Coordinates of C-alpha atoms in Angstrom, one line a residue:
X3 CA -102.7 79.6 124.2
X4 CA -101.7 76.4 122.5
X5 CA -102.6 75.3 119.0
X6 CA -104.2 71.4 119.5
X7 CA -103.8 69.6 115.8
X8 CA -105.4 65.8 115.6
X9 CA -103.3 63.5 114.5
X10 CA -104.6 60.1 112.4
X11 CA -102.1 56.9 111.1
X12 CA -102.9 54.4 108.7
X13 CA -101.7 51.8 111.4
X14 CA -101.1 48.9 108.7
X15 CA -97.9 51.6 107.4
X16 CA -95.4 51.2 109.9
X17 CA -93.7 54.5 108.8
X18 CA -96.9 56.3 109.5
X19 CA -96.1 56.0 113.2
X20 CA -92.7 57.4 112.9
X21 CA -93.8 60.4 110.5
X22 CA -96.2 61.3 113.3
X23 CA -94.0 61.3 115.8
X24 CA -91.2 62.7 114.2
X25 CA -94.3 65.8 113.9
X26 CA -94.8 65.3 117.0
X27 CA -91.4 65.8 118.5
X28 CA -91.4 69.0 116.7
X29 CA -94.9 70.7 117.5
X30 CA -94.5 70.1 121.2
X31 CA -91.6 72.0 122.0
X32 CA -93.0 75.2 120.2
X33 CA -95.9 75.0 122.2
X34 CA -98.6 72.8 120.3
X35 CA -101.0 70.3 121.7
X36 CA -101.7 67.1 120.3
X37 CA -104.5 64.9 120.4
X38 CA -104.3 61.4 118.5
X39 CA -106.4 57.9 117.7
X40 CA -106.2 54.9 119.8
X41 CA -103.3 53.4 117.5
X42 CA -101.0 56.4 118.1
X43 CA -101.6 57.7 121.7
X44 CA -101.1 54.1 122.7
X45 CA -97.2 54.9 121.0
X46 CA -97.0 57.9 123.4
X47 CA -98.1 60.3 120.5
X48 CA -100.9 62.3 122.1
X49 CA -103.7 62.6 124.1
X50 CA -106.6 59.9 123.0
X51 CA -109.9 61.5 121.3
X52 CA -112.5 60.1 118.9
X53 CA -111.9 61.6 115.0
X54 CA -115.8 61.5 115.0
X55 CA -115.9 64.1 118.0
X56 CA -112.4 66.2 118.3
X57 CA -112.0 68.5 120.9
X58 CA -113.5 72.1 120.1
X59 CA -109.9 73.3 119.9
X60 CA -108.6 71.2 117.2
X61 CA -107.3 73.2 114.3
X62 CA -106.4 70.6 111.7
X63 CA -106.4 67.1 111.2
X64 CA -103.4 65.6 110.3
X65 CA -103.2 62.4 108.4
X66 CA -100.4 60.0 107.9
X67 CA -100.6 57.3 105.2
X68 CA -102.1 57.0 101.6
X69 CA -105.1 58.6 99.6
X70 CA -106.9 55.5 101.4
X71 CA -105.9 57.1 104.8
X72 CA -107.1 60.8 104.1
X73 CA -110.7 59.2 102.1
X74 CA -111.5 57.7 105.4
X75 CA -110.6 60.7 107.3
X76 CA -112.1 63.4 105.2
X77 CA -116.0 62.8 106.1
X78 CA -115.0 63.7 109.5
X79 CA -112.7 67.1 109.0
X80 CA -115.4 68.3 106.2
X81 CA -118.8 67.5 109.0
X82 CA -116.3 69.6 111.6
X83 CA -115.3 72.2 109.0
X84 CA -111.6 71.4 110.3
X85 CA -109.0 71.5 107.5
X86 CA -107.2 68.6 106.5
X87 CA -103.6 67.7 105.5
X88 CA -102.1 64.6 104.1
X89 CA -98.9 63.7 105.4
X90 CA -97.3 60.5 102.3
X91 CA -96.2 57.5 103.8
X92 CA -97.8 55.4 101.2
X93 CA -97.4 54.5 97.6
X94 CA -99.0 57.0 95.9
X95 CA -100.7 59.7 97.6
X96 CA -101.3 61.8 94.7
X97 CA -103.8 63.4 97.6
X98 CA -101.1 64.0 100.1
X99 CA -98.9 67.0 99.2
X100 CA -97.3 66.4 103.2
X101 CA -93.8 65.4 103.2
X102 CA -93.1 63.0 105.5
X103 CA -89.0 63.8 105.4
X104 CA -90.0 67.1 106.3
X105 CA -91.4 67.7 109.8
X106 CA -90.1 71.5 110.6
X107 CA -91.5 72.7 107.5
X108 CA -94.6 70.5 108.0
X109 CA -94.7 72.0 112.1
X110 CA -93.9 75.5 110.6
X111 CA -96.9 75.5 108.4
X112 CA -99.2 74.1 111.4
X113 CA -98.9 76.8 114.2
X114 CA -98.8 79.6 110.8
X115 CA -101.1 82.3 111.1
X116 CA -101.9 81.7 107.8
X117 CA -102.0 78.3 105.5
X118 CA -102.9 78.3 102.3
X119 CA -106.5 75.9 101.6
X120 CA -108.1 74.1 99.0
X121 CA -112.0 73.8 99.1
X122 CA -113.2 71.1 97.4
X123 CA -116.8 69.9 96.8
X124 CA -117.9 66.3 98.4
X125 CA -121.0 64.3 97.3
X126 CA -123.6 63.6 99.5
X127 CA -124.9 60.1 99.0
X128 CA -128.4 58.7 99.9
X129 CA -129.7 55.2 100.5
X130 CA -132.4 53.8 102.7
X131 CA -132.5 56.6 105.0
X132 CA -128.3 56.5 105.0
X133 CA -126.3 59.6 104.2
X134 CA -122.6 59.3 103.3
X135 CA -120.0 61.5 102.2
X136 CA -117.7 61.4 99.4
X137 CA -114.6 63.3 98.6
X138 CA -113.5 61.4 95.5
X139 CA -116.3 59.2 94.1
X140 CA -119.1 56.4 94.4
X141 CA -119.7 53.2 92.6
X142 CA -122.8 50.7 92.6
X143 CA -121.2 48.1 91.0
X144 CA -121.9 44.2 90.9
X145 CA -120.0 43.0 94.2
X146 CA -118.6 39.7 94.4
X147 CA -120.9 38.5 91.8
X148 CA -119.6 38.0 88.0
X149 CA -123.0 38.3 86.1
X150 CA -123.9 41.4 84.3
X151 CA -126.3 44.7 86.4
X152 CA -128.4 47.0 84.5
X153 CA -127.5 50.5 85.9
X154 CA -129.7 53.5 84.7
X155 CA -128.5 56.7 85.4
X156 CA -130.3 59.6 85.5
X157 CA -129.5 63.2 86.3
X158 CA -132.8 66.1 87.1
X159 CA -135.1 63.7 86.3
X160 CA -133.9 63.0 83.0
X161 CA -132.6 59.5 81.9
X162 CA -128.6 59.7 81.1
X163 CA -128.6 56.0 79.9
X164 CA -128.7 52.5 80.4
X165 CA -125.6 50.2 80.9
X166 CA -125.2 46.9 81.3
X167 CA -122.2 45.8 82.6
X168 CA -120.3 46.1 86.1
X169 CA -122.1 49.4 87.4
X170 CA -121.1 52.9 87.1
X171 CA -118.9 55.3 89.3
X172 CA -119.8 59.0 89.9
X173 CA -116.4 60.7 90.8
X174 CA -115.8 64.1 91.7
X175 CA -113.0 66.4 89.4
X176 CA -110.9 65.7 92.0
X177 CA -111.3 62.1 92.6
X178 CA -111.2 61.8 88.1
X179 CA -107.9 60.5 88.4
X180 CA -109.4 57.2 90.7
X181 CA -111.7 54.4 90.0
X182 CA -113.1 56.8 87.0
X183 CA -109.5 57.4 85.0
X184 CA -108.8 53.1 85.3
X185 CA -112.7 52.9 84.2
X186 CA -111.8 55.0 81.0
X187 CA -113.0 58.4 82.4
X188 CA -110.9 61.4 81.6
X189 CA -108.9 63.6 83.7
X190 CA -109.9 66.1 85.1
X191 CA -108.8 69.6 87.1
X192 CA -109.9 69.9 90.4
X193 CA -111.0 73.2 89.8
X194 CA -113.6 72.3 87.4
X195 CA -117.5 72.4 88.5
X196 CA -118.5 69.2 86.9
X197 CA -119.1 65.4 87.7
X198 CA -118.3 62.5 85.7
X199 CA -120.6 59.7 85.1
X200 CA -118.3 56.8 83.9
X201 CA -119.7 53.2 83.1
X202 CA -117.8 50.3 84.2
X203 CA -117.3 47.2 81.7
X204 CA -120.2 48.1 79.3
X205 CA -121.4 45.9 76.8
X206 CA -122.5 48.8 75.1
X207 CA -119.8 50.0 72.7
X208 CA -120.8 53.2 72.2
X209 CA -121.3 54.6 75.6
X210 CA -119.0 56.8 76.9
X211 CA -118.4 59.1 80.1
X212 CA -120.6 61.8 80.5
X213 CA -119.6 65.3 82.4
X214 CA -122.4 66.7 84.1
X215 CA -122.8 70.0 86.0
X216 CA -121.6 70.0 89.4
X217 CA -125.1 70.6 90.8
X218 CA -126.9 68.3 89.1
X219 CA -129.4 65.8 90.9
X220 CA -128.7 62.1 90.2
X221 CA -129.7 58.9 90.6
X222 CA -129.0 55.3 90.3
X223 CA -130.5 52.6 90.0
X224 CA -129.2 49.1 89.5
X225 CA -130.8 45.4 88.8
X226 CA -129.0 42.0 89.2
X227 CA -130.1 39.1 88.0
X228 CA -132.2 36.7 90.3
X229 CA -131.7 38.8 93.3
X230 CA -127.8 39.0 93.5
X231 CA -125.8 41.2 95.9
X232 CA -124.7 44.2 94.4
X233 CA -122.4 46.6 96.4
X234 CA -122.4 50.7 96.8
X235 CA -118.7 51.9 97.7
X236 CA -118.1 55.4 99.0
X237 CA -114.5 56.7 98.2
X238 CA -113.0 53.1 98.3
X239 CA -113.8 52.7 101.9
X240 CA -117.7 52.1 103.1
X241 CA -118.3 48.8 101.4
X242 CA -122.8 48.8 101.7
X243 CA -124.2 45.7 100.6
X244 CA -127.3 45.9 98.4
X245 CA -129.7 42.6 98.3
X246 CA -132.6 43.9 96.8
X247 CA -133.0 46.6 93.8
X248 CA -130.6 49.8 94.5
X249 CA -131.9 53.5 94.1
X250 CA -129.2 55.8 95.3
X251 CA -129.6 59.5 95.2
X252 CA -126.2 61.8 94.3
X253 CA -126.0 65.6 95.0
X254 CA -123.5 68.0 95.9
X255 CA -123.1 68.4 99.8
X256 CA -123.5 71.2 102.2
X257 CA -120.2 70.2 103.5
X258 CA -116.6 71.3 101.9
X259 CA -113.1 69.7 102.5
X260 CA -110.4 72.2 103.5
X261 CA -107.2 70.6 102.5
X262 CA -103.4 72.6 103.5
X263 CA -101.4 72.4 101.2
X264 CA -97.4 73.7 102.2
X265 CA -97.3 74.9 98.4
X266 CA -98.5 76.1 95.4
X267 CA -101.1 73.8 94.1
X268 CA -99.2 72.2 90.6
X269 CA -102.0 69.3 89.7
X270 CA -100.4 68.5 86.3
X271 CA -97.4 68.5 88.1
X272 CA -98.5 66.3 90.5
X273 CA -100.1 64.3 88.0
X274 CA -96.9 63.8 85.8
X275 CA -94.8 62.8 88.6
X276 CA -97.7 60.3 89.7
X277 CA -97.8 58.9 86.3
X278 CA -93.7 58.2 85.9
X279 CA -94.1 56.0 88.9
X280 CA -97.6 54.6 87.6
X281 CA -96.2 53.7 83.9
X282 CA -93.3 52.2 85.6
X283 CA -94.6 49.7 88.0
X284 CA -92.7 51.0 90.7
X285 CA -93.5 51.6 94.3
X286 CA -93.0 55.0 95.4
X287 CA -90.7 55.0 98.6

């Protein structure tokens, strides 16, 4: 029986393409099926299927591109308890331990009767009868507009503080080295059961992140001034426009991201190698 993987590109990366085909070329001949998006089935990679209804067959989702790529592809693999790997053809893709220069090893670890897996919490995310899913973090933050939002956050019922400022982000341990770590937040390992609370630009001089436990129960809840726009964004990628007063509710999901990983997980590791290229100002190739 063949093994049917999904394949996803970040069409905007033109080397996604040939990393996927390059997988391609090597999962077909040893007997794997492939089913692809629009952008890469219409490059002869794959049979066309929708990422937000696979084929009952898939085993994993492959994803070629950037931590931008895999964010927008995770909500769907974690619904469909499919796991997920990150293939880099990006700049940074601290969340894609795939190498791109490596397809055999990458097809060898596909049609595996064993790959190793990460589970990692995501963040269910509630506003006006809307549920979204969140791998690495949320922010209700002030949009497009430059004046200052009152954000109060509060966690079981019990108010956390008040900032005024830009907003607040709620990341996951693994998404701590995003939006939170530029915000000020610190790092932290993926393995840890916590969340951080981190406020963005506030006028208060004292505040400071705040870890809470992993199950806790939050909300937010933002005012602008005379009625301007503010802006929820979930991992980056769903921009939700907010006209009137924000209340969004935070808790841990049912649902669980499998991530492969072809090796040992090494986060400092990772995170050293991430920052050399960070500190430097250099595009990774």
């Amino acid at each position: 029986m063949k093994q049917s993987f999904y394949f996803y590109a970040n069409p905007f990366q033109p080397y996604s393409q040939s990393a996927a085909r390059a997988l391609f070329d090597q999962l077909i001949p040893r007997g794997g099926k492939v089913y692809a998006d629009e952008y890469l089935s219409r490059q002869g990679i794959g049979e066309t299927a929708s990422l937000s209804a696979l084929p009952k067959d898939v085993r994993a989702i492959i994803a070629f591109g950037g931590d931008g790529t895999l964010l927008r592809v995770a909500p769907f693999a974690a619904q469909q308890d499919i796991p997920l790997l990150g293939v880099h053809t990006g700049t940074v893709g601290f969340l894609m331990p795939g190498d791109a220069e490596k397809p055999e090893e990458t097809a060898a670890l596909l049609l595996s009767d064993d790959y190793p897996l990460q589970r990692h919490p995501m963040l269910e995310i509630l506003h006006e009868n809307q549920r979204y899913l969140a791998l690495n973090d949320l922010s209700l933050n002030r949009g497009e507009h430059p004046g200052v939002i009152e954000t109060i956050l509060s966690a079981d019922d019990e108010i956390v503080f008040r900032a005024h400022g830009d907003g607040v982000v709620i990341s996951t341990p693994l998404g701590s080295t995003g939006y939170s770590l530029s915000a000020g937040g610190p790092i932290v390992h993926p393995c840890t059961r916590c969340l951080i609370a981190t406020p963005l630009c506030a006028r208060e001089l004292l505040l400071r992140p705040v870890i809470l436990p992993l199950e806790s129960k939050i909300t937010l809840c933002a005012h602008g001034r005379d009625r301007r726009r503010l802006q929820l964004a979930v991992d980056g990628q769903t921009l939700i426009p907010i006209t009137e007063e924000a209340q969004i509710e935070i808790s841990l999901a049912r649902e669980q991201l499998k991530l492969l990983s072809p090796g040992p997980f090494r986060f400092f590791h990772t995170l050293r190698t991430k920052q050399q290229i960070w500190n430097q100002q250099k595009e990774q190739e």
